[in-house]
mmCIF file of C-alpha atoms in Angstrom:
data_model
loop_
_atom_site.group_PDB
_atom_site.id
_atom_site.type_symbol
_atom_site.label_atom_id
_atom_site.label_comp_id
_atom_site.label_asym_id
_atom_site.label_seq_id
_atom_site.Cartn_x
_atom_site.Cartn_y
_atom_site.Cartn_z
ATOM 1 C CA MET A 1 3.069 8.190 -3.702
ATOM 2 C CA SER A 2 6.282 8.317 -5.722
ATOM 3 C CA SER A 3 6.852 6.624 -9.043
ATOM 4 C CA SER A 4 9.434 3.917 -9.611
ATOM 5 C CA PRO A 5 12.914 5.045 -10.620
ATOM 6 C CA PRO A 6 13.943 4.357 -14.220
ATOM 7 C CA PRO A 7 15.028 0.697 -14.386
ATOM 8 C CA LEU A 8 18.278 1.440 -16.221
ATOM 9 C CA ALA A 9 19.331 4.112 -13.720
ATOM 10 C CA LEU A 10 18.567 1.800 -10.802
ATOM 11 C CA GLU A 11 20.405 -1.105 -12.445
ATOM 12 C CA THR A 12 23.438 1.108 -13.051
ATOM 13 C CA LEU A 13 23.382 2.369 -9.462
ATOM 14 C CA TYR A 14 23.188 -1.188 -8.162
ATOM 15 C CA THR A 15 25.833 -2.600 -10.495
ATOM 16 C CA ASP A 16 28.280 0.249 -9.900
ATOM 17 C CA HIS A 17 27.924 0.576 -6.130
ATOM 18 C CA HIS A 18 26.397 -2.490 -4.481
ATOM 19 C CA GLY A 19 29.760 -4.162 -3.763
ATOM 20 C CA TRP A 20 31.184 -0.931 -2.393
ATOM 21 C CA LEU A 21 28.101 -0.368 -0.187
ATOM 22 C CA ARG A 22 28.246 -3.885 1.263
ATOM 23 C CA GLY A 23 31.945 -3.434 2.036
ATOM 24 C CA TRP A 24 31.321 -0.035 3.624
ATOM 25 C CA LEU A 25 28.546 -1.503 5.775
ATOM 26 C CA ARG A 26 30.611 -4.581 6.667
ATOM 27 C CA LYS A 27 33.380 -2.325 8.019
ATOM 28 C CA ARG A 28 30.871 -0.349 10.080
ATOM 29 C CA LEU A 29 28.966 -3.373 11.390
ATOM 30 C CA GLY A 30 31.675 -6.015 11.554
ATOM 31 C CA ASN A 31 29.151 -8.485 10.168
ATOM 32 C CA ALA A 32 28.660 -9.543 6.550
ATOM 33 C CA CYS A 33 25.063 -10.762 7.070
ATOM 34 C CA ASP A 34 23.851 -7.478 8.583
ATOM 35 C CA ALA A 35 25.779 -5.587 5.902
ATOM 36 C CA ALA A 36 24.018 -7.538 3.152
ATOM 37 C CA ASP A 37 20.611 -6.953 4.761
ATOM 38 C CA LEU A 38 21.164 -3.210 5.146
ATOM 39 C CA ALA A 39 22.563 -2.873 1.611
ATOM 40 C CA HIS A 40 19.374 -4.539 0.371
ATOM 41 C CA ASP A 41 17.244 -2.222 2.531
ATOM 42 C CA THR A 42 19.155 0.796 1.186
ATOM 43 C CA TYR A 43 18.185 -0.061 -2.381
ATOM 44 C CA LEU A 44 14.608 -0.732 -1.282
ATOM 45 C CA ARG A 45 14.511 2.812 0.136
ATOM 46 C CA ILE A 46 15.690 4.170 -3.207
ATOM 47 C CA ILE A 47 13.071 2.169 -5.089
ATOM 48 C CA THR A 48 10.377 3.342 -2.656
ATOM 49 C CA SER A 49 11.443 6.971 -2.922
ATOM 50 C CA GLY A 50 11.464 6.827 -6.715
ATOM 51 C CA ARG A 51 14.664 8.908 -6.841
ATOM 52 C CA VAL A 52 18.004 7.655 -8.102
ATOM 53 C CA PRO A 53 20.829 10.070 -7.274
ATOM 54 C CA PRO A 54 22.918 11.620 -10.040
ATOM 55 C CA PRO A 55 26.040 9.532 -10.817
ATOM 56 C CA GLY A 56 28.409 11.946 -9.060
ATOM 57 C CA GLN A 57 26.433 11.777 -5.828
ATOM 58 C CA SER A 58 25.653 8.063 -5.728
ATOM 59 C CA ARG A 59 27.987 6.958 -2.954
ATOM 60 C CA ARG A 60 27.196 9.935 -0.760
ATOM 61 C CA HIS A 61 23.457 9.281 -1.226
ATOM 62 C CA LEU A 62 23.804 5.541 -0.573
ATOM 63 C CA SER A 63 25.963 6.055 2.509
ATOM 64 C CA ARG A 64 23.527 8.606 3.939
ATOM 65 C CA ILE A 65 20.610 6.188 3.604
ATOM 66 C CA ALA A 66 22.677 3.241 4.861
ATOM 67 C CA ASN A 67 23.967 5.230 7.840
ATOM 68 C CA GLY A 68 20.372 5.950 8.891
ATOM 69 C CA LEU A 69 19.615 2.244 8.632
ATOM 70 C CA VAL A 70 22.665 1.441 10.793
ATOM 71 C CA VAL A 71 21.416 3.859 13.459
ATOM 72 C CA ASP A 72 17.976 2.229 13.289
ATOM 73 C CA LEU A 73 19.539 -1.231 13.636
ATOM 74 C CA TYR A 74 21.555 -0.243 16.715
ATOM 75 C CA ARG A 75 18.558 1.482 18.269
ATOM 76 C CA ARG A 76 16.385 -1.574 17.658
ATOM 77 C CA ARG A 77 19.004 -3.842 19.217
ATOM 78 C CA GLN A 78 19.214 -1.624 22.309
ATOM 79 C CA ILE A 79 15.437 -1.751 22.680
ATOM 80 C CA GLU A 80 15.408 -5.510 22.180
ATOM 81 C CA LEU A 81 18.152 -6.031 24.774
ATOM 82 C CA ALA A 82 16.385 -3.823 27.335
ATOM 83 C CA TYR A 83 13.110 -5.667 26.724
ATOM 84 C CA LEU A 84 14.737 -9.099 27.043
ATOM 85 C CA GLU A 85 16.460 -8.018 30.271
ATOM 86 C CA ALA A 86 13.114 -6.814 31.633
ATOM 87 C CA ILE A 87 11.224 -10.004 30.813
ATOM 88 C CA ALA A 88 14.095 -12.115 32.205
ATOM 89 C CA LEU A 89 13.103 -10.738 35.628
ATOM 90 C CA LEU A 90 9.538 -12.008 35.305
ATOM 91 C CA PRO A 91 8.362 -15.230 36.936
ATOM 92 C CA ALA A 92 8.142 -18.070 34.409
ATOM 93 C CA ALA A 93 4.334 -17.991 34.459
ATOM 94 C CA HIS A 94 4.336 -14.351 33.303
ATOM 95 C CA VAL A 95 6.895 -14.577 30.498
ATOM 96 C CA PRO A 96 5.170 -13.625 27.226
ATOM 97 C CA SER A 97 4.993 -16.000 24.280
ATOM 98 C CA GLU A 98 7.336 -15.555 21.313
ATOM 99 C CA GLU A 99 4.473 -14.018 19.328
ATOM 100 C CA ALA A 100 3.681 -11.555 22.120
ATOM 101 C CA ARG A 101 7.388 -10.687 22.374
ATOM 102 C CA ALA A 102 7.590 -9.961 18.650
ATOM 103 C CA ILE A 103 4.469 -7.789 18.735
ATOM 104 C CA THR A 104 5.697 -5.924 21.809
ATOM 105 C CA LEU A 105 9.133 -5.344 20.288
ATOM 106 C CA GLU A 106 7.596 -3.937 17.106
ATOM 107 C CA ALA A 107 5.426 -1.612 19.177
ATOM 108 C CA LEU A 108 8.415 -0.490 21.272
ATOM 109 C CA VAL A 109 10.469 0.224 18.139
ATOM 110 C CA GLU A 110 7.590 2.239 16.649
ATOM 111 C CA ILE A 111 7.149 4.214 19.872
ATOM 112 C CA ASP A 112 10.887 4.875 20.023
ATOM 113 C CA ALA A 113 10.920 6.138 16.432
ATOM 114 C CA LEU A 114 7.907 8.308 17.138
ATOM 115 C CA LEU A 115 9.446 9.797 20.272
ATOM 116 C CA HIS A 116 12.631 10.619 18.379
ATOM 117 C CA CYS A 117 10.514 12.940 16.213
ATOM 118 C CA VAL A 118 9.623 14.929 19.336
ATOM 119 C CA PRO A 119 11.962 17.666 20.618
ATOM 120 C CA ALA A 120 14.376 16.357 23.293
ATOM 121 C CA LYS A 121 12.858 18.236 26.252
ATOM 122 C CA ALA A 122 9.334 17.196 25.302
ATOM 123 C CA ARG A 123 10.455 13.579 24.965
ATOM 124 C CA SER A 124 12.257 13.714 28.321
ATOM 125 C CA ALA A 125 9.289 15.323 30.056
ATOM 126 C CA LEU A 126 6.878 12.698 28.741
ATOM 127 C CA LEU A 127 9.137 9.796 29.686
ATOM 128 C CA LEU A 128 9.828 11.193 33.149
ATOM 129 C CA CYS A 129 6.097 11.629 33.693
ATOM 130 C CA LYS A 130 4.881 8.312 32.274
ATOM 131 C CA LEU A 131 7.767 5.966 33.077
ATOM 132 C CA GLU A 132 9.209 7.479 36.223
ATOM 133 C CA GLY A 133 5.892 8.785 37.591
ATOM 134 C CA MET A 134 7.420 12.177 38.330
ATOM 135 C CA SER A 135 5.248 15.206 39.025
ATOM 136 C CA TYR A 136 5.332 18.196 36.694
ATOM 137 C CA ARG A 137 7.103 20.207 39.397
ATOM 138 C CA ASP A 138 9.822 17.545 39.780
ATOM 139 C CA ILE A 139 10.224 17.324 36.011
ATOM 140 C CA ALA A 140 10.534 21.113 35.827
ATOM 141 C CA GLU A 141 13.321 21.006 38.404
ATOM 142 C CA ARG A 142 15.106 18.167 36.614
ATOM 143 C CA LEU A 143 14.905 19.902 33.213
ATOM 144 C CA GLN A 144 15.498 23.343 34.736
ATOM 145 C CA VAL A 145 12.387 24.836 33.145
ATOM 146 C CA SER A 146 9.072 26.175 34.402
ATOM 147 C CA VAL A 147 6.098 23.969 35.225
ATOM 148 C CA SER A 148 4.169 25.600 32.372
ATOM 149 C CA SER A 149 6.972 24.569 29.996
ATOM 150 C CA VAL A 150 6.661 20.990 31.234
ATOM 151 C CA GLU A 151 2.912 21.139 30.576
ATOM 152 C CA LYS A 152 3.578 22.351 27.027
ATOM 153 C CA TYR A 153 6.279 19.730 26.438
ATOM 154 C CA ILE A 154 4.050 16.881 27.564
ATOM 155 C CA ALA A 155 1.103 18.212 25.556
ATOM 156 C CA THR A 156 3.325 18.403 22.459
ATOM 157 C CA ALA A 157 4.601 14.841 22.918
ATOM 158 C CA LEU A 158 1.106 13.492 23.568
ATOM 159 C CA GLN A 159 -0.226 15.290 20.492
ATOM 160 C CA VAL A 160 2.421 13.634 18.324
ATOM 161 C CA CYS A 161 1.547 10.249 19.835
ATOM 162 C CA ALA A 162 -2.183 10.808 19.349
ATOM 163 C CA SER A 163 -1.671 11.902 15.752
ATOM 164 C CA ALA A 164 0.357 8.790 15.017
ATOM 165 C CA LEU A 165 -2.221 6.594 16.703
ATOM 166 C CA HIS A 166 -5.002 7.974 14.511
ATOM 167 C CA ALA A 167 -2.966 8.290 11.295
ATOM 168 C CA PRO A 168 -3.614 4.714 10.040
ATOM 169 C CA ALA A 169 -7.365 5.083 10.651
ATOM 170 C CA GLN A 170 -7.369 8.410 8.813
ATOM 171 C CA GLN A 171 -5.400 6.975 5.893
ATOM 172 C CA GLY A 172 -7.841 4.066 5.662
ATOM 173 C CA ALA A 173 -10.777 6.491 5.616
ATOM 174 C CA ILE A 174 -9.131 8.541 2.870
ATOM 175 C CA ALA A 175 -8.507 5.423 0.754
ATOM 176 C CA SER A 176 -12.160 4.359 1.006
#
């Protein structure tokens, strides 16, 4: 766990660059509310990391963090749109409650983030297998690799998923 950044350094970073960061984000997002939220989240990331960049690197550091948050926001919105389109096709009796939607969306966003930590071919192989129901041979043809490579890709992706699934339980056991 990292320590908190020095209060004066953080205050200086915020005072000197917060307005610039919000403007930079507003231009990228076309929305002042989202820009304000992501600027706030950028400073939260700095507080959490415990590292304030040197004065000469402040804007580059802030924009790098903020850019990652923009990517996350767009990815989340794509997932949310796809999910809402999918549930719009359900009969009224099967439409999930607002609470169930929120829980499902959070899970989908977490799975998406997890799968983006997996190499592209492993991610593709897993998704083709689990979502499309394709055989290993068909996946191998699609990815232009051997069947044994597909087996390794899927095993790698499943291992990452299994590790993430058990990580909170392991962290809780360590804390006890």
